[in-house]
mmCIF file of C-alpha atoms in Angstrom:
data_model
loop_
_atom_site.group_PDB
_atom_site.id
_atom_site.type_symbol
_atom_site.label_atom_id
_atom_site.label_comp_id
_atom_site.label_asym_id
_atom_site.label_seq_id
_atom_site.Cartn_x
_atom_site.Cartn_y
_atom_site.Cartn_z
ATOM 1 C CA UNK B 1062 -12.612 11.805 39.569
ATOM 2 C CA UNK B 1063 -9.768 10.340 37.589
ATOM 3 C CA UNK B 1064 -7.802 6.958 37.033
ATOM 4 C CA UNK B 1065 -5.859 8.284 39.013
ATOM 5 C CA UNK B 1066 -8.321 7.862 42.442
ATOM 6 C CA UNK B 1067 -8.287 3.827 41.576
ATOM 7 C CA UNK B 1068 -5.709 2.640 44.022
ATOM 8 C CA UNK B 1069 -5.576 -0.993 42.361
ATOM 9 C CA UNK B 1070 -4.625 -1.697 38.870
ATOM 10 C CA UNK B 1071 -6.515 -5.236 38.503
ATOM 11 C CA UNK B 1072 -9.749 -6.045 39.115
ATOM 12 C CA UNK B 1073 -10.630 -7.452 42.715
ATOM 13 C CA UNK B 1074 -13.615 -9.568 44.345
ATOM 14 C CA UNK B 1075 -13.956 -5.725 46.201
ATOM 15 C CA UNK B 1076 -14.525 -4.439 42.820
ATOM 16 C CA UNK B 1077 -18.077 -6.282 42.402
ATOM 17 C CA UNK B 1078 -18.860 -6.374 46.278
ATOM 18 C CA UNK B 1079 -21.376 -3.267 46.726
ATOM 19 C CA UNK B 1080 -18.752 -0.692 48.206
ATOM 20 C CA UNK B 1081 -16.482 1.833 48.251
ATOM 21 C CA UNK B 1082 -13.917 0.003 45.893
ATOM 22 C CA UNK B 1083 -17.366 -1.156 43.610
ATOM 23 C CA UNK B 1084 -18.307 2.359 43.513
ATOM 24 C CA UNK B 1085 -14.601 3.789 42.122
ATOM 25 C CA UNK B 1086 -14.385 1.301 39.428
ATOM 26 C CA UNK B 1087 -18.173 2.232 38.348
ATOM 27 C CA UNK B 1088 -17.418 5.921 38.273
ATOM 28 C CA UNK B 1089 -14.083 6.356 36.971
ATOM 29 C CA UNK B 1090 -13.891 3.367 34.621
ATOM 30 C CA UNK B 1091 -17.503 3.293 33.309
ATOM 31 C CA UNK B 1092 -19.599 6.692 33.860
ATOM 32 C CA UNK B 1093 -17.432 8.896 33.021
ATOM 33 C CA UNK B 1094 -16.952 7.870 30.105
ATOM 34 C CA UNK B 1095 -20.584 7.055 28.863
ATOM 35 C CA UNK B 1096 -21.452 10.231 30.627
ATOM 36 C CA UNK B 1097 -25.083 8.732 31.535
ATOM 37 C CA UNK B 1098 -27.995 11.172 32.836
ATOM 38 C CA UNK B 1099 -27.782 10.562 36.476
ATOM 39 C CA UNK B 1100 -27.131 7.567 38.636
ATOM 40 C CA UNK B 1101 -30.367 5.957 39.141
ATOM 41 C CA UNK B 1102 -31.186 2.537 38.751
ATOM 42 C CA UNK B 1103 -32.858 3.184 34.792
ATOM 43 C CA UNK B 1104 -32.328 5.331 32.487
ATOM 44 C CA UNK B 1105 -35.106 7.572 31.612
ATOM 45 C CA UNK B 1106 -36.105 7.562 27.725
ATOM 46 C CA UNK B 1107 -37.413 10.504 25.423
ATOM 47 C CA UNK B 1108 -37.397 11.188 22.096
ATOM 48 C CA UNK B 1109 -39.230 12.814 19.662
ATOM 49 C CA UNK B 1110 -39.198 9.826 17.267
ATOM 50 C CA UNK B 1111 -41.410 8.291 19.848
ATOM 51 C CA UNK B 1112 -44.192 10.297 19.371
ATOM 52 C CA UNK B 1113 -44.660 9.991 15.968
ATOM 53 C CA UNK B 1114 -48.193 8.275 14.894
ATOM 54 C CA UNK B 1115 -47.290 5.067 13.828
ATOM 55 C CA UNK B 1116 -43.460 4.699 14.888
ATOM 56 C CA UNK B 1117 -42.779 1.613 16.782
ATOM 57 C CA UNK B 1118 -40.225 0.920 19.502
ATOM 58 C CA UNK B 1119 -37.538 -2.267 18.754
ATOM 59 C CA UNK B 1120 -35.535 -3.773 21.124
ATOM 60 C CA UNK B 1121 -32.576 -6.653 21.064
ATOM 61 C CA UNK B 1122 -29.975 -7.903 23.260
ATOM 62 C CA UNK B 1123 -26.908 -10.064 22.548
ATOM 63 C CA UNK B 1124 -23.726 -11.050 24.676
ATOM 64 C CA UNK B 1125 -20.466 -10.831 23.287
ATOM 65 C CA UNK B 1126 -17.719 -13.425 24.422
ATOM 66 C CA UNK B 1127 -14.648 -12.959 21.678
ATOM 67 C CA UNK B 1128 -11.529 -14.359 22.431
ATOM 68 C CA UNK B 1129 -8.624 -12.643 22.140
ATOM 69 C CA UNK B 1130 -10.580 -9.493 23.887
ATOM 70 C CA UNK B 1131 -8.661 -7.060 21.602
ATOM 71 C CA UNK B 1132 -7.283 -7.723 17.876
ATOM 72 C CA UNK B 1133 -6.782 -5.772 14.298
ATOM 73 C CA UNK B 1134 -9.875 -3.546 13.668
ATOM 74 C CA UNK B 1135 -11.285 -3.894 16.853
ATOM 75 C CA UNK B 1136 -12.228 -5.425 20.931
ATOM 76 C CA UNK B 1137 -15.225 -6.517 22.451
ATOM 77 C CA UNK B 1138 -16.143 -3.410 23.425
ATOM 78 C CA UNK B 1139 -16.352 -2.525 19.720
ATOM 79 C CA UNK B 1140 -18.079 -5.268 18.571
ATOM 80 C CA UNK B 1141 -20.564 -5.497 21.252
ATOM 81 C CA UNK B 1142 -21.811 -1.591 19.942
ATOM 82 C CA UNK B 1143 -21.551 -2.296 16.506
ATOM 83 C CA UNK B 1144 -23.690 -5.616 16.921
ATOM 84 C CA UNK B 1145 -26.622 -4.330 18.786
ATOM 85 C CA UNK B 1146 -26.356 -1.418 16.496
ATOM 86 C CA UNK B 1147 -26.718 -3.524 13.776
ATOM 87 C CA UNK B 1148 -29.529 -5.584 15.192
ATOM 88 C CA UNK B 1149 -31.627 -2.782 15.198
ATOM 89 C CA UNK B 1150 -30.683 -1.358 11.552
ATOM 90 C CA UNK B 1151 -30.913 -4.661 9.756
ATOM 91 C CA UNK B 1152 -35.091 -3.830 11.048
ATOM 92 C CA UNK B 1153 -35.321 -0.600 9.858
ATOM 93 C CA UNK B 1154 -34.691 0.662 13.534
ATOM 94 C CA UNK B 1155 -32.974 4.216 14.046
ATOM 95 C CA UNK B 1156 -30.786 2.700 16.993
ATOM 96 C CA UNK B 1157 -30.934 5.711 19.862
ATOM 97 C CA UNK B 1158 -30.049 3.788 23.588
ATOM 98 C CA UNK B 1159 -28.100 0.969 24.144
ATOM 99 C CA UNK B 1160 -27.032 -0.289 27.499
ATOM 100 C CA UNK B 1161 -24.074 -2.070 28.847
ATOM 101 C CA UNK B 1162 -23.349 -5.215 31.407
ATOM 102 C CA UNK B 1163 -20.057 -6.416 32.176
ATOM 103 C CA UNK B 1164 -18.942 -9.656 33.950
ATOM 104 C CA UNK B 1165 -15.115 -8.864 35.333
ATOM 105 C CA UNK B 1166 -12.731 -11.594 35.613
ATOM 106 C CA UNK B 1167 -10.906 -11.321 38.787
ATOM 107 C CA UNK B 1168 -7.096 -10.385 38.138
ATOM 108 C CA UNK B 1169 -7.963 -8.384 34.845
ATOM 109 C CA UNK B 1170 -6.217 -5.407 34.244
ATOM 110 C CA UNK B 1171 -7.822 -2.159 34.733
ATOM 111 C CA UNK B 1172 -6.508 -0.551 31.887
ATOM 112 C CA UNK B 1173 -7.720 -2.731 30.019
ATOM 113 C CA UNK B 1174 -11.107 -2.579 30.993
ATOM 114 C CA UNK B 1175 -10.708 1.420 30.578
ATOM 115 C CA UNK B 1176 -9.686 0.896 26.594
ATOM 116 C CA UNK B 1177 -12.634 -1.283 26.217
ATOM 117 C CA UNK B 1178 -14.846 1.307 27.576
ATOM 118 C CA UNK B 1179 -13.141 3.809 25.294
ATOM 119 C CA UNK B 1180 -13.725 2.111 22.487
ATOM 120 C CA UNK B 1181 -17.065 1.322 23.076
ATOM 121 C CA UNK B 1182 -17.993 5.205 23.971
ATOM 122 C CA UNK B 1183 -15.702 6.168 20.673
ATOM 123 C CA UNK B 1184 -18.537 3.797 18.083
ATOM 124 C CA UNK B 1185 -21.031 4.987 19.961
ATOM 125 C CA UNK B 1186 -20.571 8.153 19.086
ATOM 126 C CA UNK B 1187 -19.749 7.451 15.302
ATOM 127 C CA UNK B 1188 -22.354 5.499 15.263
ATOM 128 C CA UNK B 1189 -25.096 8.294 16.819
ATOM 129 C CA UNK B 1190 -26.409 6.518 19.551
ATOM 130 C CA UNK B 1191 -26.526 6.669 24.012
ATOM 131 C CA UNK B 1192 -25.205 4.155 26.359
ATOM 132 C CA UNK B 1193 -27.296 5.392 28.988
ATOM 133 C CA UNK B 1194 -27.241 2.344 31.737
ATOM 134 C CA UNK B 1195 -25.890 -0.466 33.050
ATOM 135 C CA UNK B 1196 -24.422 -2.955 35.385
ATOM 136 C CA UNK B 1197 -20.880 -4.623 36.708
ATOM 137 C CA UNK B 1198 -20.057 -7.784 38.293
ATOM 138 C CA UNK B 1199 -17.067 -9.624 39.326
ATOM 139 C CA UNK B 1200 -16.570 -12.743 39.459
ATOM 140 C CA UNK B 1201 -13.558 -14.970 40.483
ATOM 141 C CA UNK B 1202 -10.244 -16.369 39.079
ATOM 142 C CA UNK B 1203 -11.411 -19.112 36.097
ATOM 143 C CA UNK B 1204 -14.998 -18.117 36.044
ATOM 144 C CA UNK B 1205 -14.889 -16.113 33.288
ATOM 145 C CA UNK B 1206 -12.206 -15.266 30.577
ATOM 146 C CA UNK B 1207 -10.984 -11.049 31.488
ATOM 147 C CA UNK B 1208 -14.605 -9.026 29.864
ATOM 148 C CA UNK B 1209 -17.547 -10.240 28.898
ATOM 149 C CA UNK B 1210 -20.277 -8.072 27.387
ATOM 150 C CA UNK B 1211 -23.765 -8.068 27.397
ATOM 151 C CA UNK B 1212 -25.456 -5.150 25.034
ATOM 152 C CA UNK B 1213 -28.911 -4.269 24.673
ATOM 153 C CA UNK B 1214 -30.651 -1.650 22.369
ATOM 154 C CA UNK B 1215 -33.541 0.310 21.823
ATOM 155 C CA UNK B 1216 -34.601 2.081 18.207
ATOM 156 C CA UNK B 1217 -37.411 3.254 16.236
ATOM 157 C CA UNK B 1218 -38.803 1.731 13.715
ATOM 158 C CA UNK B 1219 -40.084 5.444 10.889
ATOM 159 C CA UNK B 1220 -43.231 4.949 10.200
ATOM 160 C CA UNK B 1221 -44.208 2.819 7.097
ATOM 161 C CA UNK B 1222 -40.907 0.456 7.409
ATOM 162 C CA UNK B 1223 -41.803 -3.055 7.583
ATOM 163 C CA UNK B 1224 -38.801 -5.169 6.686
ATOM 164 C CA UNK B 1225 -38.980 -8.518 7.447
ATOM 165 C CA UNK B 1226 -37.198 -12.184 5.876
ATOM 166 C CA UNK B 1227 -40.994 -13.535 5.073
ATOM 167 C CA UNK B 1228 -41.308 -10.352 2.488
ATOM 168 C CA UNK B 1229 -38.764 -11.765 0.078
ATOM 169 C CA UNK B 1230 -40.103 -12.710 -2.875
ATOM 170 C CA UNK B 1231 -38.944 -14.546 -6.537
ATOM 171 C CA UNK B 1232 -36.843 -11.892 -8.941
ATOM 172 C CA UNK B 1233 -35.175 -9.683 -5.351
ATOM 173 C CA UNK B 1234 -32.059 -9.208 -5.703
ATOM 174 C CA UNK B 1235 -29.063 -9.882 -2.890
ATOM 175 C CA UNK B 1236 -27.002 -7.178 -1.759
ATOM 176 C CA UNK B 1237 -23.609 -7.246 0.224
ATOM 177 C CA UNK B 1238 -22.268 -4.201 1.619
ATOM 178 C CA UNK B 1239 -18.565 -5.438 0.994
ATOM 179 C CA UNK B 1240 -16.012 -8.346 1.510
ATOM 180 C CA UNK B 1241 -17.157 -11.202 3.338
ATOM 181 C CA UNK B 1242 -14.604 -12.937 6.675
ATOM 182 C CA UNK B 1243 -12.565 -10.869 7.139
ATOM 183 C CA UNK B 1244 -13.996 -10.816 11.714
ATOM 184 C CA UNK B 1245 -13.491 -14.431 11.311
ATOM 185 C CA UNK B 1246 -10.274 -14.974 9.417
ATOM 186 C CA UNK B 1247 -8.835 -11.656 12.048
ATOM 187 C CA UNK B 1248 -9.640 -13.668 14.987
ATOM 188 C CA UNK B 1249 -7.660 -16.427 13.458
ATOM 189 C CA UNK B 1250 -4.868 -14.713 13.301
ATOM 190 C CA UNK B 1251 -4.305 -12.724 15.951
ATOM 191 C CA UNK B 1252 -5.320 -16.064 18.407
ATOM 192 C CA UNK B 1253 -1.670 -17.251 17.509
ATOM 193 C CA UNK B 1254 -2.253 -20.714 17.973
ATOM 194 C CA UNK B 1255 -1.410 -21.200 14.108
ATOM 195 C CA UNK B 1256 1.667 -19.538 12.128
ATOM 196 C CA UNK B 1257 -1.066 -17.349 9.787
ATOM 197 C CA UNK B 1258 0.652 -14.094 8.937
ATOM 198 C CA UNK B 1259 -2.340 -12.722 6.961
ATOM 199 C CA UNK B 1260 -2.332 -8.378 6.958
ATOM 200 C CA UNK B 1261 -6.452 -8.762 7.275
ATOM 201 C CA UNK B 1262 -8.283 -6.611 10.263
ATOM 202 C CA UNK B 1263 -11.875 -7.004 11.382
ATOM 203 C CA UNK B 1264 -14.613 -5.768 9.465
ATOM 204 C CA UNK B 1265 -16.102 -4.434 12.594
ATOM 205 C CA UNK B 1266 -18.504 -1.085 11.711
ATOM 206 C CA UNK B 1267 -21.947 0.298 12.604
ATOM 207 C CA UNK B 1268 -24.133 -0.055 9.693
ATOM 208 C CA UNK B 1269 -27.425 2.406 10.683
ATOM 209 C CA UNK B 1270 -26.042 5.035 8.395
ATOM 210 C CA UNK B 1271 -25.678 2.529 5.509
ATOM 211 C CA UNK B 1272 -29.448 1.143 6.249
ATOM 212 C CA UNK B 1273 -30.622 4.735 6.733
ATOM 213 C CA UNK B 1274 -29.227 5.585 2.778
ATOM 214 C CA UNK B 1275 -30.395 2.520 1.271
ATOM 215 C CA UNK B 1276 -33.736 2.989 2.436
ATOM 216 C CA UNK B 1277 -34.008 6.761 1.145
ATOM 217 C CA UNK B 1278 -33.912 5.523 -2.258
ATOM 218 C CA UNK B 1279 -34.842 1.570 -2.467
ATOM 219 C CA UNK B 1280 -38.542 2.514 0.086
ATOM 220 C CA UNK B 1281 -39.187 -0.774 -0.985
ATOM 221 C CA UNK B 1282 -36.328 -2.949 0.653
ATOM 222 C CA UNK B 1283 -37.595 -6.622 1.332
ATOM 223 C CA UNK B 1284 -35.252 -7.731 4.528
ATOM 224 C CA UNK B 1285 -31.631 -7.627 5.714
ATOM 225 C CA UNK B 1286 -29.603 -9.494 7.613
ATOM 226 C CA UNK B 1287 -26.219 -8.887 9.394
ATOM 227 C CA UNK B 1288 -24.101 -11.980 8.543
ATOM 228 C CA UNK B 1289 -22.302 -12.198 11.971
ATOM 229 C CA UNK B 1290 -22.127 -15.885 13.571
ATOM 230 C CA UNK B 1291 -22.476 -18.249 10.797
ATOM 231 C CA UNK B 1292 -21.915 -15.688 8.035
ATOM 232 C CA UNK B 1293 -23.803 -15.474 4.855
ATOM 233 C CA UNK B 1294 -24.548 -18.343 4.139
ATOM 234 C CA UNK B 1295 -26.822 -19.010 7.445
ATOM 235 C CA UNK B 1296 -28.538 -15.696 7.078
ATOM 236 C CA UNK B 1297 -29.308 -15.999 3.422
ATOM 237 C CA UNK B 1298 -30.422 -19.729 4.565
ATOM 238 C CA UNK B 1299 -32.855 -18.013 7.685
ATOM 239 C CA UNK B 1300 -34.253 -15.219 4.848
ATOM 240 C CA UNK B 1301 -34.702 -18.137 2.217
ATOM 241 C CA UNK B 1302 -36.657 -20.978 4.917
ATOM 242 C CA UNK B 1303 -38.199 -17.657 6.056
ATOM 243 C CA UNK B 1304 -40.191 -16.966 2.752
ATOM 244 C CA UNK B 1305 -40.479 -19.964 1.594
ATOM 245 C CA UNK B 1306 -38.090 -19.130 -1.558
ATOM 246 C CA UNK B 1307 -34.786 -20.121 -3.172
ATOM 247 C CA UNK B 1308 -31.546 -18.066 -3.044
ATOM 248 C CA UNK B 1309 -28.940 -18.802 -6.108
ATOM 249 C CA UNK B 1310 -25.501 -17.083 -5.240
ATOM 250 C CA UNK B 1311 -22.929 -16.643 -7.413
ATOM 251 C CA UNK B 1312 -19.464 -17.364 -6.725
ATOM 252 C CA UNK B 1313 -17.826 -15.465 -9.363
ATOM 253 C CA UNK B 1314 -19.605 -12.327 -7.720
ATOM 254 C CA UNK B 1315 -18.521 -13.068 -3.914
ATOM 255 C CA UNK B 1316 -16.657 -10.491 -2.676
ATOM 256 C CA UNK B 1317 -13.311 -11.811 -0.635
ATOM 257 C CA UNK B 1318 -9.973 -10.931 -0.132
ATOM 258 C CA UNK B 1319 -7.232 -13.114 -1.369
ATOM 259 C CA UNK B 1320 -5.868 -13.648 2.301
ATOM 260 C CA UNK B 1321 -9.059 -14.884 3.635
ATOM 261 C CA UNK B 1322 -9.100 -17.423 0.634
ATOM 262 C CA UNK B 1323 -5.805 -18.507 0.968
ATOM 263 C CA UNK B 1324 -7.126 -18.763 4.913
ATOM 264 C CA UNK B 1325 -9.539 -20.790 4.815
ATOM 265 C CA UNK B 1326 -7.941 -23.036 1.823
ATOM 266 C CA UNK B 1327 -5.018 -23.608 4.050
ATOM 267 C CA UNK B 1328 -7.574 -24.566 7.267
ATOM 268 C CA UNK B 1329 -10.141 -26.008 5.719
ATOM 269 C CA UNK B 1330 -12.602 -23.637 6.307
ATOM 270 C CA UNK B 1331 -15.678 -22.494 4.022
ATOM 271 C CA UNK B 1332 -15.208 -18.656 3.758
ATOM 272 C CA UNK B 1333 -19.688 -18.269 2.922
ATOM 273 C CA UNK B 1334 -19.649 -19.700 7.184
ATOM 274 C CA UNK B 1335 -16.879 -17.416 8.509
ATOM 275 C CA UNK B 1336 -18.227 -14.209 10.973
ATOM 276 C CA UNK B 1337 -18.408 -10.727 10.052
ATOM 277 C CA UNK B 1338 -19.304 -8.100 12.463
ATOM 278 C CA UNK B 1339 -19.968 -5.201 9.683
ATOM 279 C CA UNK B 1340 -21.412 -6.936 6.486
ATOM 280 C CA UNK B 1341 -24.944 -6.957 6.121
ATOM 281 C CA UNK B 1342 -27.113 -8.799 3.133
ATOM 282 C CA UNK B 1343 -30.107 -7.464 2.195
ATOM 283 C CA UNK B 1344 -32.689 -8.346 -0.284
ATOM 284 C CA UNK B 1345 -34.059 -5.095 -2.487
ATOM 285 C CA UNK B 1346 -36.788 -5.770 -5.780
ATOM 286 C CA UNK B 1347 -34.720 -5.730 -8.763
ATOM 287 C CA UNK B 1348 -36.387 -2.326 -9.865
ATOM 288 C CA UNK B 1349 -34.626 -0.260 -7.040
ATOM 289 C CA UNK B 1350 -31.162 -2.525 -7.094
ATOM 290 C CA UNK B 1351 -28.977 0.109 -8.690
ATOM 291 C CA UNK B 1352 -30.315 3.245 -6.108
ATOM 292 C CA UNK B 1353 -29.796 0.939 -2.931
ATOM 293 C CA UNK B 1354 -25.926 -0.501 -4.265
ATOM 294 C CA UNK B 1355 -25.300 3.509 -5.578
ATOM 295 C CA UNK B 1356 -26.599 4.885 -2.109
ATOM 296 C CA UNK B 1357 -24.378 2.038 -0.232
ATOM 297 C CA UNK B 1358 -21.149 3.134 -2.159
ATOM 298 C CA UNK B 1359 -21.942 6.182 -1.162
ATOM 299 C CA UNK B 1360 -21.075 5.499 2.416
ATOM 300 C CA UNK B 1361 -17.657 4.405 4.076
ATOM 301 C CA UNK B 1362 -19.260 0.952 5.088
ATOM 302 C CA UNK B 1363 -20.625 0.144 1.874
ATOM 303 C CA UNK B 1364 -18.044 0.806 -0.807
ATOM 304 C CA UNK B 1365 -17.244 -3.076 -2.080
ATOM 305 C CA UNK B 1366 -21.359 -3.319 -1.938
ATOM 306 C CA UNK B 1367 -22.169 -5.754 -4.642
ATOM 307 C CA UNK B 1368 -24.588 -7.867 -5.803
ATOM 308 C CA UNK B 1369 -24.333 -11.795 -4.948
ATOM 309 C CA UNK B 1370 -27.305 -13.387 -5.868
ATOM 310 C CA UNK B 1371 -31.384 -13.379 -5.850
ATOM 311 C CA UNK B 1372 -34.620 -15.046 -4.639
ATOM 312 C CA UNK B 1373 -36.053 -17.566 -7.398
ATOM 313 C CA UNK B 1374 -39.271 -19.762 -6.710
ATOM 314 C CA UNK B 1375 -37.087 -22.795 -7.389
ATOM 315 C CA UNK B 1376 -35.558 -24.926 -4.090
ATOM 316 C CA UNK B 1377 -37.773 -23.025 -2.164
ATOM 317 C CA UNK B 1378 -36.102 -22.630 1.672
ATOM 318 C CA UNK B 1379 -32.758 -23.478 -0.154
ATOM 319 C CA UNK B 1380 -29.950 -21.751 -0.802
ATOM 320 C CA UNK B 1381 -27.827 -23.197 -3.745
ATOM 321 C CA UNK B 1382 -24.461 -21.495 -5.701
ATOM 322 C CA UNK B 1383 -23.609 -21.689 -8.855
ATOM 323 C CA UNK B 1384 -19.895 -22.133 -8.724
ATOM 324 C CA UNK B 1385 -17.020 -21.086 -10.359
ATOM 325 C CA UNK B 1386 -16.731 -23.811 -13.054
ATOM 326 C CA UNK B 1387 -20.605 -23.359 -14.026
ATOM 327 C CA UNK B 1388 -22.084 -26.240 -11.447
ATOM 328 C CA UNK B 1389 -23.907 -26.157 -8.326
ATOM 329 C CA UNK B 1390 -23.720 -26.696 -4.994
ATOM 330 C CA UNK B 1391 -25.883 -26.804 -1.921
ATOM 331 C CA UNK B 1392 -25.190 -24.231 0.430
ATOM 332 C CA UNK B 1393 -26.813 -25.358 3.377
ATOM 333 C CA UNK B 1394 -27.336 -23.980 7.419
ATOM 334 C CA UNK B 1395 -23.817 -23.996 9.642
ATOM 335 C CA UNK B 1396 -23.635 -27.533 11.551
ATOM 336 C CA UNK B 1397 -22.273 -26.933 14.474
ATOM 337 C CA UNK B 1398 -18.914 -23.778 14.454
ATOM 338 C CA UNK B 1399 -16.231 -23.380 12.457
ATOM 339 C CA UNK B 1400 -14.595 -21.234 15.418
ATOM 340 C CA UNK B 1401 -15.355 -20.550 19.021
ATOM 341 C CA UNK B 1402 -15.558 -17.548 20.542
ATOM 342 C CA UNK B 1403 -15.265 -15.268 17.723
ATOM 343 C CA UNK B 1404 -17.974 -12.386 18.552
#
């Protein structure tokens, strides 16, 4: 079956109602492009991961709402891959299944839907794992805003991996994979409700490969973090209140483009709070610091990897920055959101 068979090209109530009409949309917009193993109500799991002694099985789900659905770098369909993806990475997971809900608006165009779909089959693919299930509705004019995405993901966590925020300790050193806003200061822009003119696209990437090379050579790796929502500084805050240590960032070390500066400068936002859909922090002892930022640079996501800042005993559950004029400042959890509807 091709586009072609669709006889509408927006989305109707028919679409989600059970029938004939429900049953086009499903197979030309959505299966045939993610290609699943049948069309049962579950998709059935195997994997030879699975039965190694000791692997364990991780699992997360998240729901993607970004507004506008498309912009530079990227669409919901892209980040809501790339974020479950990442979810499982950040563990130690080798991401292998994800599946897929979507909640139609009424009135939406099919096409778009289908480049949605696209994309999210396209990062998939880079990114080495399965959509292998899920599940449409449609619901009316106003009760929704064109896609929303819900994700969820299975991995396996290798044998002997066991990174978690409480194993941070005093002297581990912080680790960016590259510069930070860019998702937030994108979604900015291409919203047009401001006259921002900024060349800046989403940082929006899978990061498994990245996690997989970093923990070839740094074994040892304490915890990481993607810094989506609430950006680095609320998940160096979570890893800091986490185990029960300080964090001291430098600023002269942050990694940022001029534009998203001049950004958040001109908005008055604070770039350390601004999303990012493929930057991760993670926390590595100081012994193994060079192998994990050498095997990062060594991948497309991780050539601006740097390193920001480290755990001290000091402040303990606080993260604090020592700025550019040689003071400090509290850097403290996200109150509130800079910016709705970003990822």
């Amino acid at each position: 079956m091709t586009a072609k068979s669709l006889r509408d090209t927006a989305v109707t109530l028919s679409h989600g109602g059970g029938g004939k009409a429900m049953r086009d949309l499903i197979e030309v917009v959505f299966t045939s492009v993610f290609e699943p193993d049948g069309m049962e109500d579950q998709a059935r799991l195997t994997a030879a991961a699975l039965a190694e002694p000791g692997a364990r099985l991780a699992f997360t789900t998240d729901s993607f709402v970004v507004d506008p659905v498309e912009f530079p770098g990227g669409d919901i369909g892209k980040i809501a891959v790339c974020g479950t993806v990442n979810d499982l990475a950040v563990g130690g997971a080798q991401p292998l299944w994800l599946s897929a809900a979507f909640i139609l608006e009424e009135g939406v165009e099919i096409a778009l839907v289908q480049r949605v779909v696209a994309s999210m089959a396209r990062e998939a693919a880079a990114a080495g794992v399965r959509i292998v299930t899920g599940d449409t509705k449609v619901v009316g004019r106003g009760s929704a805003d064109k896609i929303f995405v819900t994700t969820s993901g299975v991995g396996v966590i290798p044998p002997g991996r066991d990174l978690a925020a409480g194993h941070v300790r005093p002297g581990d050193v912080a680790i960016v994979n590259g510069v930070l806003g860019d998702h937030g200061a994108t979604i900015l822009a291409a919203r047009g409700d401001m006259a921002l003119s900024a060349e800046i696209s989403s940082d929006c990437q899978s990061l498994n490969g990245l996690m997989e090379a970093v923990l070839a050579v740094a074994p040892n790796t304490r915890a990481a973090r993607d810094a989506t929502r609430g950006g680095l500084a609320s998940a160096l805050n979570e890893i800091a209140e986490a185990a029960g240590v300080g964090v001291v960032l430098e600023e002269t070390a942050i990694p940022m483009r001029d534009e998203v500066r001049g950004t958040c400068e001109i908005l008055g936002l604070d770039p350390l709070y601004l999303a990012n859909e493929g930057t991760l922090v993670l926390f590595v002892p100081e012994a193994e610091a060079e192998a994990a930022l050498a095997a990062m640079r060594g991948t497309s996501a991780g050539r601006g990897a740097c390193i920001v800042g480290r755990a001290v005993a000091e402040h303990p559950g606080r993260v604090v920055m020592t700025t550019l004029f040689g003071g400090t400042r509290i850097v403290d959890m996200l109150v509130g959101e800079q910016l709705p509807r970003i990822c």
